[in-house]
Coordinates of C-alpha atoms in Angstrom, one line a residue:
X5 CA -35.3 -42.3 18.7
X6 CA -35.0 -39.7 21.7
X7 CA -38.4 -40.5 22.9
X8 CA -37.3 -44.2 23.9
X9 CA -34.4 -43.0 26.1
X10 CA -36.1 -40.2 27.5
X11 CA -39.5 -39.1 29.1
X12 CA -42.1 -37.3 26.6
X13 CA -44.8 -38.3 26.7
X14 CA -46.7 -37.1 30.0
X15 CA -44.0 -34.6 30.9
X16 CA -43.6 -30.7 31.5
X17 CA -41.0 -30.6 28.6
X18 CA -38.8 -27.3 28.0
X19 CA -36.7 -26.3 24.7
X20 CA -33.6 -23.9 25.2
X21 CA -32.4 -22.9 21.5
X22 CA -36.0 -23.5 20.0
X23 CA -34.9 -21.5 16.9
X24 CA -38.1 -21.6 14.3
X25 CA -40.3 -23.7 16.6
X26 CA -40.1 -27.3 14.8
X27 CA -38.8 -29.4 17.2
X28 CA -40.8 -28.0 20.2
X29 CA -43.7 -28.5 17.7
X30 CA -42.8 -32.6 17.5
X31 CA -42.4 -32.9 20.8
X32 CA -45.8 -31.3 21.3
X33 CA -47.2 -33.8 19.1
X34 CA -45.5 -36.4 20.9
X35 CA -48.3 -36.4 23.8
X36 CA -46.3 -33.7 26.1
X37 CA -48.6 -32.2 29.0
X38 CA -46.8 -28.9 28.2
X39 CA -44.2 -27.7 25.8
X40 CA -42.1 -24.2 26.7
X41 CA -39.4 -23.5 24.2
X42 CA -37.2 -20.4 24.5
X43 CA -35.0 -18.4 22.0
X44 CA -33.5 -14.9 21.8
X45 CA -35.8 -11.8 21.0
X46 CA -35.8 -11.8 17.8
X47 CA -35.6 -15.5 16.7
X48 CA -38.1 -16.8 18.7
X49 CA -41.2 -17.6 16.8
X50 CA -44.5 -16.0 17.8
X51 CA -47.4 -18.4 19.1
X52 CA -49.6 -19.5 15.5
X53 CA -52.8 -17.0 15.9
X54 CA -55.5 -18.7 16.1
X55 CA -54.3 -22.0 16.8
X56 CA -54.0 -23.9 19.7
X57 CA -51.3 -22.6 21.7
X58 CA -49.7 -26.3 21.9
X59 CA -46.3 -25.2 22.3
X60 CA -45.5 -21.5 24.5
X61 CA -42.4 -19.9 23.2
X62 CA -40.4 -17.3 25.0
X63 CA -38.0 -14.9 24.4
X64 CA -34.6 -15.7 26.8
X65 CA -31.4 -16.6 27.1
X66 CA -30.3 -20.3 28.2
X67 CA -28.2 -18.7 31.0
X68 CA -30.7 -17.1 32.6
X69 CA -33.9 -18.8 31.6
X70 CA -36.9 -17.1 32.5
X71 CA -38.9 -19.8 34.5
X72 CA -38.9 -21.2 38.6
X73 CA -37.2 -23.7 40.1
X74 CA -38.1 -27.4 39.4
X75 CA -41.0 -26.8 36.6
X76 CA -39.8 -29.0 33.9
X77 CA -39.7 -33.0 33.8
X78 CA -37.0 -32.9 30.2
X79 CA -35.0 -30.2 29.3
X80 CA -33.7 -30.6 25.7
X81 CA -30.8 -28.3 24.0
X82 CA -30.9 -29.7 20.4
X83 CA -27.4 -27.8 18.3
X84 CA -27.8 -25.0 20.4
X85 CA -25.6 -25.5 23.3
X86 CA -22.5 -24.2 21.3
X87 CA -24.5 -20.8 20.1
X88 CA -24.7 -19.9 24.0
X89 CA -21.1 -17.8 24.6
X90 CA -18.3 -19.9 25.7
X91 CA -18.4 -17.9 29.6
X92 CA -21.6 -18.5 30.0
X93 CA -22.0 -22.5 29.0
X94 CA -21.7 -23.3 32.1
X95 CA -24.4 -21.0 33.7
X96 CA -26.7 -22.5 30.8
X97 CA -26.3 -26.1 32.3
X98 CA -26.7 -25.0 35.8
X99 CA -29.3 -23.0 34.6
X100 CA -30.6 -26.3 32.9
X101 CA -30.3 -28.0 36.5
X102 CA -32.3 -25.6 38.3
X103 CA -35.3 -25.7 36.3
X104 CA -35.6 -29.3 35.9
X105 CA -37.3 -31.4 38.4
X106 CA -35.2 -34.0 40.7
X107 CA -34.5 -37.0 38.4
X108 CA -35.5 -35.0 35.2
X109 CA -33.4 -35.2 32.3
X110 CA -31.4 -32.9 30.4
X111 CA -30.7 -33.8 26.6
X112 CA -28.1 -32.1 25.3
X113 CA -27.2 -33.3 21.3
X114 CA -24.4 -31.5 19.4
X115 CA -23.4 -31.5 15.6
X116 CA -19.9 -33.0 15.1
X117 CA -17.6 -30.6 13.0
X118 CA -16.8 -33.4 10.4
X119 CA -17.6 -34.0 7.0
X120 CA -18.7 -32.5 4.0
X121 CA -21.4 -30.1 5.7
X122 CA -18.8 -28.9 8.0
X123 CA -16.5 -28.2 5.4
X124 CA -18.9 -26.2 3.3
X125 CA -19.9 -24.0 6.4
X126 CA -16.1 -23.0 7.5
X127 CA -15.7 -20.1 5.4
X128 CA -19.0 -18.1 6.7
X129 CA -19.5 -20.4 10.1
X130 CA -16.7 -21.8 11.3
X131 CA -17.7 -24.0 14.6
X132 CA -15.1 -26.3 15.5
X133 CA -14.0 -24.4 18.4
X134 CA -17.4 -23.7 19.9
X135 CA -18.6 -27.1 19.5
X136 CA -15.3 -28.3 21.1
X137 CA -16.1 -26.2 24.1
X138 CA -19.7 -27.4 24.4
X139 CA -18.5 -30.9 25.3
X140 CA -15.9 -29.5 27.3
X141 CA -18.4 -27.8 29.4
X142 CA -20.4 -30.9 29.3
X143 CA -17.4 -32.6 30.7
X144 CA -17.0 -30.4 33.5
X145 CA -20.6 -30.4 34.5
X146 CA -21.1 -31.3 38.1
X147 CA -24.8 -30.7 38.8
X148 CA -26.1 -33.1 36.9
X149 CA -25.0 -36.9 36.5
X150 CA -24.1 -38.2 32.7
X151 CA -26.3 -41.4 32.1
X152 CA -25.7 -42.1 28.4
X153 CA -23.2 -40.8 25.4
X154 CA -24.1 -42.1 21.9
X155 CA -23.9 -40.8 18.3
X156 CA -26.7 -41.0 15.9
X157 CA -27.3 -39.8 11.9
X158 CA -29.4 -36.9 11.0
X159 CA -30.2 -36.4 7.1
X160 CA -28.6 -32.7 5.7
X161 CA -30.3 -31.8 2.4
X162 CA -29.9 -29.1 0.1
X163 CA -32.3 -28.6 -3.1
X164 CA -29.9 -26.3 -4.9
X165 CA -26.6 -23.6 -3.3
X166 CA -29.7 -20.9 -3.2
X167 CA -31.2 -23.5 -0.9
X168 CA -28.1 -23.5 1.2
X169 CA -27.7 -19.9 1.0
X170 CA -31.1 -19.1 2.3
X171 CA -31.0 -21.5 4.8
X172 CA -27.2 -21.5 6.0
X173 CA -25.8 -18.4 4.8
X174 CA -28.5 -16.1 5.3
X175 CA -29.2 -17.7 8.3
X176 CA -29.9 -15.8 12.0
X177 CA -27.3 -18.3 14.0
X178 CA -24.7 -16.7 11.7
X179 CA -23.1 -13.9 13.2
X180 CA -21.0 -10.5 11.8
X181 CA -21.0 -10.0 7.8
X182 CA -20.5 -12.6 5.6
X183 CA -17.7 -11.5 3.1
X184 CA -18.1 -11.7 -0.7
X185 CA -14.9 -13.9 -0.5
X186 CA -17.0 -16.1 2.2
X187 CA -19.6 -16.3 -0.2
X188 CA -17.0 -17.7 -2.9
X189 CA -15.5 -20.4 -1.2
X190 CA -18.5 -21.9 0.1
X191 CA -20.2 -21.8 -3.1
X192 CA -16.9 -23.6 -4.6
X193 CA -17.0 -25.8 -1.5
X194 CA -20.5 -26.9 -2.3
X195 CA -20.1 -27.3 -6.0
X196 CA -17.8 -29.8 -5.2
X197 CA -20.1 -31.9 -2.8
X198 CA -23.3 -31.4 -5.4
X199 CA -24.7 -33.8 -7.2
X200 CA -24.8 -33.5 -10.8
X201 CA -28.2 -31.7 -10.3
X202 CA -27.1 -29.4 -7.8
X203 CA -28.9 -31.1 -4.7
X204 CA -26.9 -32.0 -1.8
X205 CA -26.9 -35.1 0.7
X206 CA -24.9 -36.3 3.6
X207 CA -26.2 -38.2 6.8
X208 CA -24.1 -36.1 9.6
X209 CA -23.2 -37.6 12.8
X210 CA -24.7 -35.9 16.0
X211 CA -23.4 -36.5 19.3
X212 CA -25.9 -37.0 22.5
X213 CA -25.5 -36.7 25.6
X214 CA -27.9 -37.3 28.6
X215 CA -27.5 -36.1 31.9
X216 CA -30.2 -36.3 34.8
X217 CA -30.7 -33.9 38.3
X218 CA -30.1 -36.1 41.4
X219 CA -33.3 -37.6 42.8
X220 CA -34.0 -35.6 46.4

């Protein structure tokens, strides 16, 4: 869907927020003349030995990435815009802006704290005020220009709550303990959401936004 709106195919393409690799991966696959996607020591997935190296992760921060001026054609920051600190989400889109070529793109989508998904998260991973302040710093952007605002559906789906405990509560984007009482509610939470074989299912709405550098 992205790779109609934006340049892929062809490009120097950069991933800030990269977590396990997947997306950087696609857009690897997706005929990019490089891929670079960065994450924090730690989370940041080492290159596949003995594979080609078709995608070059990095260990950084978005606010102070570790590459020159003007290197990259797209710049994408796919749910990880609200994990940078709210004092520095503006130095992570003007760090965004630096790296990006004049006229390249920055591609910034954000889950929308709504729905089922959201509610199940809230008593381990509560991000309604981060994601709030994302778009706010989005709005106050000025070194780059917005060009288009859209939502679109991504499919959430849990086999079993183990499933969604590995994956969400065990997770590395959640930070400080999760408390036994966390552990409680969101299992009661998701009982309620289940299906009568335990799976869960919800298309949740993501909200784009694309901004581009000013052509010299």
């Amino acid at each position: 869907m992205l790779a109609g709106i934006v340049p892929v195919a062809g490009c120097h393409v950069l991933e800030v927020g990269c977590g396990g690799g997947a997306f950087a991966r696609k857009l690897a696959s997706a005929s990019a003349v490089s891929v670079i996607a960065i994450d924090l020591p730690g989370v940041v997935p080492e290159s596949d030995a003995g594979k080609p190296a078709d995608v070059a992760f990095r260990a950084g921060r978005a606010e102070d990435l570790p590459l020159d001026d003007e290197v990259c054609d797209t710049c994408f920051m796919m749910k990880s815009l609200h994990h940078v600190p709210n004092p520095q989400m503006d130095q992570a889109l003007r760090e965004a802006a630096r790296v990006l070529k004049p006229g390249g793109a920055l591609v910034v989508c954000e889950p929308v704290a709504e729905g089922a998904f959201d509610e199940m998260i809230r008593p381990f991973h509560d991000e309604r005020e981060v994601r709030r302040q994302a778009q706010e710093a989005l709005d106050r952007c000025t070194v780059l220009s917005a060009k288009h605002d859209f939502h679109y559906l991504v499919p959430t789906d849990y086999e079993s709550f183990d499933d969604f405990r590995k994956r969400m509560i065990e997770s590395p984007t959640v930070t400080g303990p999760v408390t036994d009482q966390a552990r409680r509610a969101a299992r009661e939470r998701y009982e309620v959401h289940a299906s009568e074989d335990g799976s869960f299912h919800e298309d949740r709405r993501v909200h784009c936004r694309i901004l581009i550098k000013p052509a010299l």
